[in-house]
Structure formats: C-alpha cells, structure tokens
C-alpha cells in the first residue's frame, strides 16, 4: 500500500498526516482538557441565573460559553473523522484557544473596567474558572495538530 508523501499509515487505518500520531500522552492531554472544559461549563451553568438577573446580555454570553465549552469537550474526545489516531484538528485547537482567551479576557474586563450594566467583584469561583481556562489553553498548546510527538 502506498501513501502520499508526508503521510503514514497505522495498522488497519488509512493515510494520515505524519505529525498527527496520538500517543498515550496526547490522549491524556485531550481527556484532561475535555474534563476541565465540562467542569468549567458546569460552573458557568451554576451562575447563569444570576448573570441573567444582572444584565440580559451577560446571561446570553454565559449561555454561549456553556454551549461552546461543551462543544470543545466533545470535539476533544470524539472519534476522529480521519481515521484512528488523527485526533482533533486545527479548528478544534484554534477555536478552543479563542474561547479560552475570550473567557479569560471577559472575566478581567468585567472586574476592572466593567461593562454596561454589569460589573463584578473578584471571587473564588471566578478565579477558579480562570485558572481552569488557563490550564485548558496550556493543554491545547501542548497538543498542537501536526506537531510531532517526542518519543518516550
């Protein structure tokens, strides 16, 4: 069986990009990031009502955050479209990083300069979610698609 240049085949699968190999370390990164995204979404869901009460648009933004965090979690652990071992693609990686950047920035903006009809104080729940979002971003960066995994 021949493959295109720059691709490899795993036993029982078709061609895939050379750098897309999934070792045990990458699988653990993805599962951890997915679990953190789900937990972050659940925390956002727990405070959704109070954000709707303070400002309608903040409740809507929190609703979007919950949906997108759930989608990220699913995308990180879903069976890959490109066959075994390919894992999430660039869209998942880039979208996840943009989501984390937006959530982190949103927290700090609302706590510093504020937004129309909404300002919040620093609190343990908010800082916990920010810490989770930073960790998710770090895990996503450690699993950049196409980056070769070091052996061992």
mmCIF file of C-alpha atoms in Angstrom:
data_model
loop_
_atom_site.group_PDB
_atom_site.id
_atom_site.type_symbol
_atom_site.label_atom_id
_atom_site.label_comp_id
_atom_site.label_asym_id
_atom_site.label_seq_id
_atom_site.Cartn_x
_atom_site.Cartn_y
_atom_site.Cartn_z
ATOM 1 C CA UNK A 1 0.000 0.000 0.000
ATOM 2 C CA UNK A 2 1.474 3.334 -0.999
ATOM 3 C CA UNK A 3 0.756 6.632 0.681
ATOM 4 C CA UNK A 4 1.189 10.236 -0.289
ATOM 5 C CA UNK A 5 4.410 11.950 0.764
ATOM 6 C CA UNK A 6 4.208 13.272 4.318
ATOM 7 C CA UNK A 7 1.649 10.705 5.446
ATOM 8 C CA UNK A 8 1.886 7.472 7.368
ATOM 9 C CA UNK A 9 -0.489 4.613 7.878
ATOM 10 C CA UNK A 10 -1.340 2.941 11.130
ATOM 11 C CA UNK A 11 -2.219 -0.716 11.155
ATOM 12 C CA UNK A 12 -5.792 -1.003 9.966
ATOM 13 C CA UNK A 13 -6.207 2.662 9.019
ATOM 14 C CA UNK A 14 -5.785 4.880 6.007
ATOM 15 C CA UNK A 15 -3.293 7.687 5.417
ATOM 16 C CA UNK A 16 -2.992 10.461 7.975
ATOM 17 C CA UNK A 17 -0.615 13.406 8.428
ATOM 18 C CA UNK A 18 2.713 12.339 9.892
ATOM 19 C CA UNK A 19 2.508 14.690 12.868
ATOM 20 C CA UNK A 20 -0.979 13.572 13.879
ATOM 21 C CA UNK A 21 0.079 10.473 15.768
ATOM 22 C CA UNK A 22 -1.707 10.039 19.052
ATOM 23 C CA UNK A 23 0.345 8.541 21.828
ATOM 24 C CA UNK A 24 -0.800 7.899 25.370
ATOM 25 C CA UNK A 25 0.379 11.371 26.426
ATOM 26 C CA UNK A 26 -1.709 13.160 23.818
ATOM 27 C CA UNK A 27 -4.814 11.159 24.698
ATOM 28 C CA UNK A 28 -4.398 12.085 28.347
ATOM 29 C CA UNK A 29 -3.954 15.765 27.439
ATOM 30 C CA UNK A 30 -7.179 15.716 25.447
ATOM 31 C CA UNK A 31 -9.194 13.866 28.083
ATOM 32 C CA UNK A 32 -7.941 16.224 30.792
ATOM 33 C CA UNK A 33 -8.738 19.312 28.702
ATOM 34 C CA UNK A 34 -12.198 17.905 27.883
ATOM 35 C CA UNK A 35 -12.908 17.202 31.554
ATOM 36 C CA UNK A 36 -11.820 20.702 32.535
ATOM 37 C CA UNK A 37 -13.996 22.210 29.774
ATOM 38 C CA UNK A 38 -17.011 20.272 31.070
ATOM 39 C CA UNK A 39 -16.319 21.354 34.649
ATOM 40 C CA UNK A 40 -15.884 24.965 33.521
ATOM 41 C CA UNK A 41 -19.187 24.775 31.650
ATOM 42 C CA UNK A 42 -20.944 23.378 34.717
ATOM 43 C CA UNK A 43 -19.624 26.234 36.859
ATOM 44 C CA UNK A 44 -20.850 28.741 34.262
ATOM 45 C CA UNK A 45 -24.234 26.979 34.264
ATOM 46 C CA UNK A 46 -24.436 27.216 38.059
ATOM 47 C CA UNK A 47 -24.141 31.022 37.961
ATOM 48 C CA UNK A 48 -26.124 31.561 34.747
ATOM 49 C CA UNK A 49 -29.280 32.760 36.520
ATOM 50 C CA UNK A 50 -27.584 35.492 38.494
ATOM 51 C CA UNK A 51 -25.903 36.794 35.350
ATOM 52 C CA UNK A 52 -29.257 36.966 33.554
ATOM 53 C CA UNK A 53 -30.589 38.975 36.520
ATOM 54 C CA UNK A 54 -27.707 41.457 36.434
ATOM 55 C CA UNK A 55 -27.655 42.010 32.660
ATOM 56 C CA UNK A 56 -29.519 40.114 29.959
ATOM 57 C CA UNK A 57 -26.569 40.165 27.566
ATOM 58 C CA UNK A 58 -24.282 38.666 30.226
ATOM 59 C CA UNK A 59 -26.690 35.774 30.694
ATOM 60 C CA UNK A 60 -26.744 35.226 26.927
ATOM 61 C CA UNK A 61 -22.926 35.315 26.804
ATOM 62 C CA UNK A 62 -22.763 32.795 29.635
ATOM 63 C CA UNK A 63 -25.208 30.581 27.731
ATOM 64 C CA UNK A 64 -22.953 30.698 24.677
ATOM 65 C CA UNK A 65 -19.935 29.918 26.873
ATOM 66 C CA UNK A 66 -21.685 26.827 28.259
ATOM 67 C CA UNK A 67 -22.563 25.587 24.768
ATOM 68 C CA UNK A 68 -19.082 26.237 23.351
ATOM 69 C CA UNK A 69 -17.337 24.636 26.336
ATOM 70 C CA UNK A 70 -19.483 21.539 25.817
ATOM 71 C CA UNK A 71 -18.701 21.512 22.094
ATOM 72 C CA UNK A 72 -14.987 21.804 22.834
ATOM 73 C CA UNK A 73 -15.136 18.890 25.263
ATOM 74 C CA UNK A 74 -16.900 16.720 22.691
ATOM 75 C CA UNK A 75 -14.511 17.732 19.903
ATOM 76 C CA UNK A 76 -11.510 16.830 22.049
ATOM 77 C CA UNK A 77 -12.669 13.267 22.724
ATOM 78 C CA UNK A 78 -14.854 12.444 19.716
ATOM 79 C CA UNK A 79 -13.837 9.656 17.359
ATOM 80 C CA UNK A 80 -11.747 11.374 14.688
ATOM 81 C CA UNK A 81 -13.151 11.843 11.188
ATOM 82 C CA UNK A 82 -9.848 10.987 9.528
ATOM 83 C CA UNK A 83 -9.493 7.507 10.994
ATOM 84 C CA UNK A 84 -7.834 6.142 14.107
ATOM 85 C CA UNK A 85 -5.068 8.236 15.557
ATOM 86 C CA UNK A 86 -5.796 11.532 13.836
ATOM 87 C CA UNK A 87 -7.443 13.308 16.777
ATOM 88 C CA UNK A 88 -8.939 16.816 16.808
ATOM 89 C CA UNK A 89 -7.927 19.176 14.057
ATOM 90 C CA UNK A 90 -6.795 22.751 13.743
ATOM 91 C CA UNK A 91 -10.357 24.103 14.041
ATOM 92 C CA UNK A 92 -10.775 22.486 17.465
ATOM 93 C CA UNK A 93 -7.367 23.730 18.587
ATOM 94 C CA UNK A 94 -7.798 27.310 17.324
ATOM 95 C CA UNK A 95 -11.438 27.554 18.420
ATOM 96 C CA UNK A 96 -10.566 26.258 21.870
ATOM 97 C CA UNK A 97 -7.769 28.789 22.289
ATOM 98 C CA UNK A 98 -10.004 31.643 21.107
ATOM 99 C CA UNK A 99 -12.734 30.546 23.507
ATOM 100 C CA UNK A 100 -10.289 30.417 26.441
ATOM 101 C CA UNK A 101 -8.856 33.834 25.532
ATOM 102 C CA UNK A 102 -12.360 35.317 25.353
ATOM 103 C CA UNK A 103 -13.472 33.829 28.672
ATOM 104 C CA UNK A 104 -10.322 34.960 30.470
ATOM 105 C CA UNK A 105 -10.448 38.441 28.938
ATOM 106 C CA UNK A 106 -14.159 38.738 29.754
ATOM 107 C CA UNK A 107 -13.555 37.956 33.406
ATOM 108 C CA UNK A 108 -10.778 40.523 33.753
ATOM 109 C CA UNK A 109 -12.634 43.221 31.791
ATOM 110 C CA UNK A 110 -15.750 42.870 33.964
ATOM 111 C CA UNK A 111 -13.622 43.042 37.117
ATOM 112 C CA UNK A 112 -11.513 46.023 36.068
ATOM 113 C CA UNK A 113 -13.171 48.495 33.691
ATOM 114 C CA UNK A 114 -16.627 46.886 33.798
ATOM 115 C CA UNK A 115 -19.245 46.572 31.083
ATOM 116 C CA UNK A 116 -22.546 48.463 30.642
ATOM 117 C CA UNK A 117 -24.957 47.374 33.346
ATOM 118 C CA UNK A 118 -22.550 44.825 34.741
ATOM 119 C CA UNK A 119 -19.541 44.818 36.991
ATOM 120 C CA UNK A 120 -18.435 42.134 39.337
ATOM 121 C CA UNK A 121 -16.049 41.670 42.174
ATOM 122 C CA UNK A 122 -13.143 39.272 42.343
ATOM 123 C CA UNK A 123 -14.285 35.954 43.777
ATOM 124 C CA UNK A 124 -13.058 32.419 44.278
ATOM 125 C CA UNK A 125 -15.451 30.876 41.763
ATOM 126 C CA UNK A 126 -14.418 33.295 39.024
ATOM 127 C CA UNK A 127 -10.719 32.896 39.735
ATOM 128 C CA UNK A 128 -11.138 29.110 39.742
ATOM 129 C CA UNK A 129 -12.713 29.201 36.291
ATOM 130 C CA UNK A 130 -9.927 31.464 35.036
ATOM 131 C CA UNK A 131 -7.331 29.005 36.374
ATOM 132 C CA UNK A 132 -9.171 26.166 34.607
ATOM 133 C CA UNK A 133 -9.283 28.141 31.365
ATOM 134 C CA UNK A 134 -5.561 28.901 31.527
ATOM 135 C CA UNK A 135 -4.869 25.199 32.092
ATOM 136 C CA UNK A 136 -7.112 24.224 29.160
ATOM 137 C CA UNK A 137 -5.193 26.681 26.942
ATOM 138 C CA UNK A 138 -1.872 25.203 28.068
ATOM 139 C CA UNK A 139 -3.131 21.674 27.343
ATOM 140 C CA UNK A 140 -4.354 22.762 23.900
ATOM 141 C CA UNK A 141 -0.978 24.331 23.150
ATOM 142 C CA UNK A 142 0.741 21.110 24.192
ATOM 143 C CA UNK A 143 -1.401 19.236 21.636
ATOM 144 C CA UNK A 144 -0.991 21.439 18.556
ATOM 145 C CA UNK A 145 -2.125 19.470 15.473
ATOM 146 C CA UNK A 146 0.703 18.496 13.155
ATOM 147 C CA UNK A 147 3.351 18.882 15.828
ATOM 148 C CA UNK A 148 5.398 15.714 16.089
ATOM 149 C CA UNK A 149 5.236 13.964 19.429
ATOM 150 C CA UNK A 150 8.571 13.254 21.089
ATOM 151 C CA UNK A 151 9.128 9.587 21.819
ATOM 152 C CA UNK A 152 9.192 8.415 25.408
#
